[in-house]
C-alpha cells in the first residue's frame, strides 16, 4: 500500500519504507526522530513554484499543473518509480511531508502521479 503521512506524526511499523519527499528539511525534526529510509528531495517541486504557491501567487490547480509538468521532465522520475515499485513488493511505502495542509500539497500530486505511472 502506498500512503501519505505528516512527518511530525510518530513512525509506525505499518509505515513500511518511509520516504521524505520535501525539498527542504522540515523544521524541528531531527534525522533520528524522522526515521527515514530515504529523502527524495529531487522529486519535490522546484523552489520557484513551491515559493509561489506558499506565497499565494498561484492557486493549487496552477501549482499542480506546474508540478506535473516538472515531474514529466524530471531526470530522476524513472529511478524513483522503480524504487517505489520494488519497495511496494516488500510492503507499505509511506511518503512523508511537513506541509500544514493535508489536502493541498505536492505530496498528494506526487502520490497521484506515482499511481498513474506505476
Coordinates of N, CA and C in Angstrom, one line a residue:
X1 N 0.9 -1.2 0.0 CA 0.0 0.0 0.0 C 0.9 1.2 0.0
X2 N 0.5 2.2 -0.8 CA 1.2 3.5 -0.9 C 0.4 4.5 -0.1
X3 N 1.0 5.3 0.8 CA 0.2 6.2 1.6 C 1.0 7.5 1.9
X4 N 0.3 8.4 2.5 CA 0.9 9.7 2.9 C 0.8 9.9 4.4
X5 N 1.7 10.6 4.9 CA 1.7 10.8 6.4 C 2.5 12.1 6.7
X6 N 2.1 12.9 7.6 CA 2.9 14.0 8.1 C 4.1 13.5 8.8
X7 N 5.2 14.1 8.6 CA 6.5 13.7 9.2 C 6.4 13.9 10.7
X8 N 5.6 14.8 11.2 CA 5.5 15.1 12.6 C 4.8 14.0 13.4
X9 N 4.1 13.1 12.7 CA 3.4 12.0 13.4 C 4.4 10.9 13.7
X10 N 4.2 10.2 14.8 CA 5.2 9.1 15.1 C 5.3 8.1 14.0
X11 N 6.5 7.6 13.9 CA 6.8 6.5 13.0 C 6.1 5.2 13.5
X12 N 5.6 4.4 12.6 CA 4.9 3.2 13.0 C 5.4 2.1 12.0
X13 N 5.3 0.9 12.5 CA 5.8 -0.3 11.7 C 5.0 -0.4 10.4
X14 N 3.7 0.0 10.5 CA 2.8 -0.1 9.3 C 3.2 0.9 8.2
X15 N 4.1 1.9 8.5 CA 4.5 2.8 7.5 C 5.4 2.1 6.4
X16 N 6.1 1.0 6.8 CA 6.9 0.4 5.9 C 8.1 1.2 5.5
X17 N 8.4 1.4 4.2 CA 9.5 2.2 3.7 C 9.1 3.6 3.8
X18 N 9.9 4.4 4.5 CA 9.5 5.8 4.7 C 10.4 6.8 3.8
X19 N 9.7 7.5 3.0 CA 10.4 8.5 2.1 C 9.9 9.9 2.3
X20 N 10.8 10.7 2.7 CA 10.5 12.2 2.8 C 10.6 12.7 1.4
X21 N 9.6 13.4 0.9 CA 9.5 13.9 -0.4 C 9.4 15.5 -0.4
X22 N 10.0 16.1 0.5 CA 10.2 17.6 0.6 C 11.6 18.0 0.1
X23 N 11.7 19.1 -0.5 CA 13.0 19.6 -0.9 C 13.8 20.1 0.2
X24 N 13.1 20.7 1.2 CA 13.8 21.3 2.4 C 13.6 20.4 3.6
X25 N 14.6 20.3 4.5 CA 14.4 19.5 5.7 C 13.4 20.2 6.6
X26 N 12.5 19.5 7.1 CA 11.4 20.1 8.0 C 12.0 20.6 9.3
X27 N 11.5 21.8 9.7 CA 12.0 22.4 11.0 C 11.6 21.6 12.2
X28 N 12.5 21.5 13.1 CA 12.1 20.9 14.4 C 12.2 19.4 14.5
X29 N 12.6 18.8 13.4 CA 12.7 17.3 13.4 C 14.1 16.9 13.2
X30 N 14.6 16.1 14.1 CA 16.0 15.5 13.9 C 15.9 14.4 12.9
X31 N 17.1 14.1 12.3 CA 17.1 13.0 11.4 C 16.9 11.6 12.1
X32 N 17.3 11.6 13.3 CA 17.0 10.3 14.1 C 15.5 10.1 14.3
X33 N 14.8 11.2 14.7 CA 13.4 11.2 15.0 C 12.6 10.9 13.8
X34 N 13.1 11.4 12.6 CA 12.3 11.2 11.4 C 12.3 9.7 10.9
X35 N 13.2 9.0 11.3 CA 13.3 7.5 11.0 C 13.0 7.3 9.5
X36 N 13.8 8.0 8.6 CA 13.6 7.9 7.2 C 14.4 6.7 6.6
X37 N 13.9 6.2 5.6 CA 14.6 5.2 4.8 C 15.3 5.9 3.6
X38 N 14.7 7.0 3.2 CA 15.1 7.8 2.0 C 14.6 9.2 2.1
X39 N 15.4 10.1 1.5 CA 15.0 11.5 1.3 C 15.1 11.8 -0.2
X40 N 13.9 11.8 -0.8 CA 13.8 12.0 -2.3 C 13.6 13.5 -2.6
X41 N 14.5 14.4 -2.2 CA 14.3 15.8 -2.4 C 14.2 16.2 -3.9
X42 N 14.9 15.4 -4.8 CA 14.8 15.7 -6.2 C 13.4 15.4 -6.8
X43 N 12.5 14.8 -6.1 CA 11.2 14.6 -6.6 C 10.2 15.7 -6.1
X44 N 10.7 16.6 -5.3 CA 9.9 17.7 -4.9 C 9.8 18.8 -5.9
X45 N 8.8 19.7 -5.8 CA 8.7 20.8 -6.8 C 9.9 21.7 -6.7
X46 N 10.1 22.5 -7.8 CA 11.2 23.4 -7.8 C 10.9 24.5 -6.7
X47 N 12.0 25.2 -6.3 CA 11.8 26.3 -5.4 C 10.9 27.3 -5.9
X48 N 11.0 27.6 -7.2 CA 10.1 28.6 -7.8 C 8.6 28.4 -7.6
X49 N 8.1 27.2 -8.0 CA 6.7 27.0 -7.9 C 6.3 26.8 -6.5
X50 N 7.2 26.2 -5.7 CA 6.9 25.9 -4.3 C 6.7 27.3 -3.6
X51 N 7.6 28.2 -3.8 CA 7.6 29.5 -3.2 C 6.4 30.3 -3.7
X52 N 6.1 30.3 -5.0 CA 4.9 31.0 -5.5 C 3.6 30.5 -4.8
X53 N 3.5 29.1 -4.7 CA 2.3 28.6 -4.1 C 2.2 29.0 -2.6
X54 N 3.3 28.9 -1.9 CA 3.3 29.2 -0.5 C 3.0 30.7 -0.2
X55 N 3.4 31.6 -1.2 CA 3.2 33.0 -1.0 C 1.9 33.4 -1.7
X56 N 1.1 32.4 -2.1 CA -0.2 32.6 -2.7 C -0.2 33.4 -4.0
X57 N 0.9 33.2 -4.8 CA 1.0 33.8 -6.1 C 0.3 32.9 -7.1
X58 N 0.0 31.7 -6.8 CA -0.7 30.8 -7.6 C -1.6 29.9 -6.8
X59 N -2.8 29.5 -7.4 CA -3.7 28.7 -6.7 C -3.2 27.2 -6.8
X60 N -3.9 26.3 -6.1 CA -3.4 24.9 -6.0 C -3.5 24.3 -7.4
X61 N -4.5 24.6 -8.2 CA -4.6 24.0 -9.5 C -3.4 24.4 -10.4
X62 N -3.0 25.7 -10.4 CA -1.9 26.1 -11.2 C -0.6 25.5 -10.7
X63 N -0.5 25.4 -9.3 CA 0.7 24.7 -8.7 C 0.7 23.2 -9.2
X64 N -0.4 22.5 -9.1 CA -0.5 21.1 -9.5 C 0.0 21.0 -11.0
X65 N -0.6 21.8 -11.9 CA -0.2 21.7 -13.3 C 1.3 22.0 -13.5
X66 N 1.8 22.9 -12.8 CA 3.3 23.2 -12.9 C 4.1 22.1 -12.4
X67 N 3.7 21.5 -11.3 CA 4.5 20.4 -10.7 C 4.4 19.2 -11.5
X68 N 3.2 18.9 -12.1 CA 3.1 17.7 -13.0 C 4.0 17.9 -14.2
X69 N 4.1 19.1 -14.7 CA 5.0 19.4 -15.9 C 6.4 19.1 -15.5
X70 N 6.8 19.6 -14.3 CA 8.2 19.3 -13.8 C 8.4 17.8 -13.6
X71 N 7.4 17.1 -13.1 CA 7.6 15.6 -12.9 C 7.8 14.9 -14.3
X72 N 7.1 15.4 -15.3 CA 7.2 14.7 -16.6 C 8.6 14.9 -17.2
X73 N 9.3 15.9 -16.8 CA 10.7 16.1 -17.3 C 11.8 15.8 -16.2
X74 N 11.4 15.3 -15.1 CA 12.3 15.1 -14.0 C 13.3 13.9 -14.4
X75 N 14.6 14.2 -14.4 CA 15.5 13.1 -14.8 C 15.6 12.0 -13.8
X76 N 15.1 12.2 -12.6 CA 15.1 11.1 -11.5 C 13.8 10.3 -11.4
X77 N 12.8 10.7 -12.3 CA 11.5 10.1 -12.1 C 11.5 8.6 -12.3
X78 N 12.2 8.0 -13.3 CA 12.1 6.6 -13.5 C 12.8 5.8 -12.4
X79 N 13.9 6.3 -11.9 CA 14.6 5.6 -10.8 C 13.7 5.7 -9.6
X80 N 13.0 6.8 -9.3 CA 12.1 6.9 -8.2 C 11.0 5.9 -8.3
X81 N 10.4 5.8 -9.5 CA 9.3 4.9 -9.7 C 9.7 3.5 -9.5
X82 N 10.9 3.1 -10.0 CA 11.5 1.8 -9.8 C 11.7 1.5 -8.4
X83 N 12.2 2.4 -7.6 CA 12.4 2.2 -6.2 C 11.1 2.0 -5.4
X84 N 10.1 2.8 -5.7 CA 8.8 2.7 -5.1 C 8.2 1.3 -5.4
X85 N 8.3 1.0 -6.7 CA 7.7 -0.3 -7.1 C 8.4 -1.5 -6.4
X86 N 9.7 -1.5 -6.3 CA 10.4 -2.5 -5.6 C 10.1 -2.6 -4.1
X87 N 10.0 -1.4 -3.5 CA 9.6 -1.4 -2.0 C 8.2 -1.8 -1.8
X88 N 7.3 -1.5 -2.7 CA 5.9 -2.0 -2.6 C 5.8 -3.5 -2.7
X89 N 6.7 -4.1 -3.4 CA 6.7 -5.6 -3.4 C 7.0 -6.2 -2.1
X90 N 7.7 -5.5 -1.2 CA 8.1 -5.9 0.1 C 7.0 -5.5 1.2
X91 N 6.3 -4.4 0.9 CA 5.4 -4.0 1.9 C 4.9 -2.5 1.6
X92 N 4.5 -1.9 2.7 CA 3.9 -0.5 2.5 C 5.1 0.5 2.2
X93 N 4.7 1.6 1.5 CA 5.6 2.7 1.3 C 4.8 3.9 1.7
X94 N 5.4 4.8 2.5 CA 4.8 6.0 3.0 C 5.6 7.2 2.6
X95 N 4.9 8.1 1.9 CA 5.5 9.4 1.5 C 5.3 10.3 2.7
X96 N 6.3 10.9 3.2 CA 6.3 11.8 4.4 C 6.4 13.2 3.9
X97 N 5.6 14.1 4.6 CA 5.6 15.5 4.3 C 5.5 16.4 5.5
X98 N 5.9 17.6 5.4 CA 5.8 18.6 6.5 C 4.8 19.6 6.3
X99 N 4.2 19.7 5.2 CA 3.2 20.8 4.9 C 2.0 20.8 5.9
X100 N 1.5 22.0 6.2 CA 0.4 22.1 7.2 C -0.9 21.5 6.6
X101 N -1.1 21.8 5.3 CA -2.3 21.4 4.6 C -2.1 19.9 4.2
X102 N -3.1 19.1 4.7 CA -3.0 17.7 4.3 C -3.7 17.5 3.0
X103 N -4.5 18.5 2.5 CA -5.2 18.3 1.3 C -4.5 18.9 0.1
X104 N -4.0 20.1 0.2 CA -3.4 20.9 -0.9 C -1.9 20.9 -0.7
X105 N -1.2 19.9 -1.1 CA 0.3 19.8 -1.0 C 0.8 19.0 -2.2
X106 N 2.1 19.1 -2.4 CA 2.7 18.5 -3.5 C 2.8 16.9 -3.3
X107 N 2.7 16.5 -2.1 CA 2.8 15.0 -1.9 C 1.5 14.4 -2.5
X108 N 0.4 15.0 -2.3 CA -0.9 14.4 -2.9 C -0.7 14.4 -4.5
X109 N -0.1 15.4 -5.1 CA 0.1 15.4 -6.5 C 1.1 14.3 -6.9
X110 N 2.1 14.2 -6.1 CA 3.1 13.1 -6.4 C 2.5 11.7 -6.2
X111 N 1.7 11.5 -5.2 CA 1.0 10.2 -5.0 C 0.2 9.9 -6.2
X112 N -0.6 10.8 -6.6 CA -1.5 10.5 -7.8 C -0.6 10.2 -9.0
X113 N 0.5 11.0 -9.2 CA 1.4 10.8 -10.3 C 2.0 9.4 -10.3
X114 N 2.4 9.0 -9.1 CA 3.0 7.6 -8.9 C 2.0 6.5 -9.2
X115 N 0.8 6.7 -8.7 CA -0.3 5.7 -9.0 C -0.5 5.6 -10.5
X116 N -0.5 6.7 -11.2 CA -0.7 6.7 -12.7 C 0.4 6.1 -13.4
X117 N 1.6 6.1 -12.9 CA 2.8 5.7 -13.6 C 3.4 4.4 -13.2
X118 N 2.9 3.8 -12.1 CA 3.5 2.5 -11.7 C 3.2 1.4 -12.6

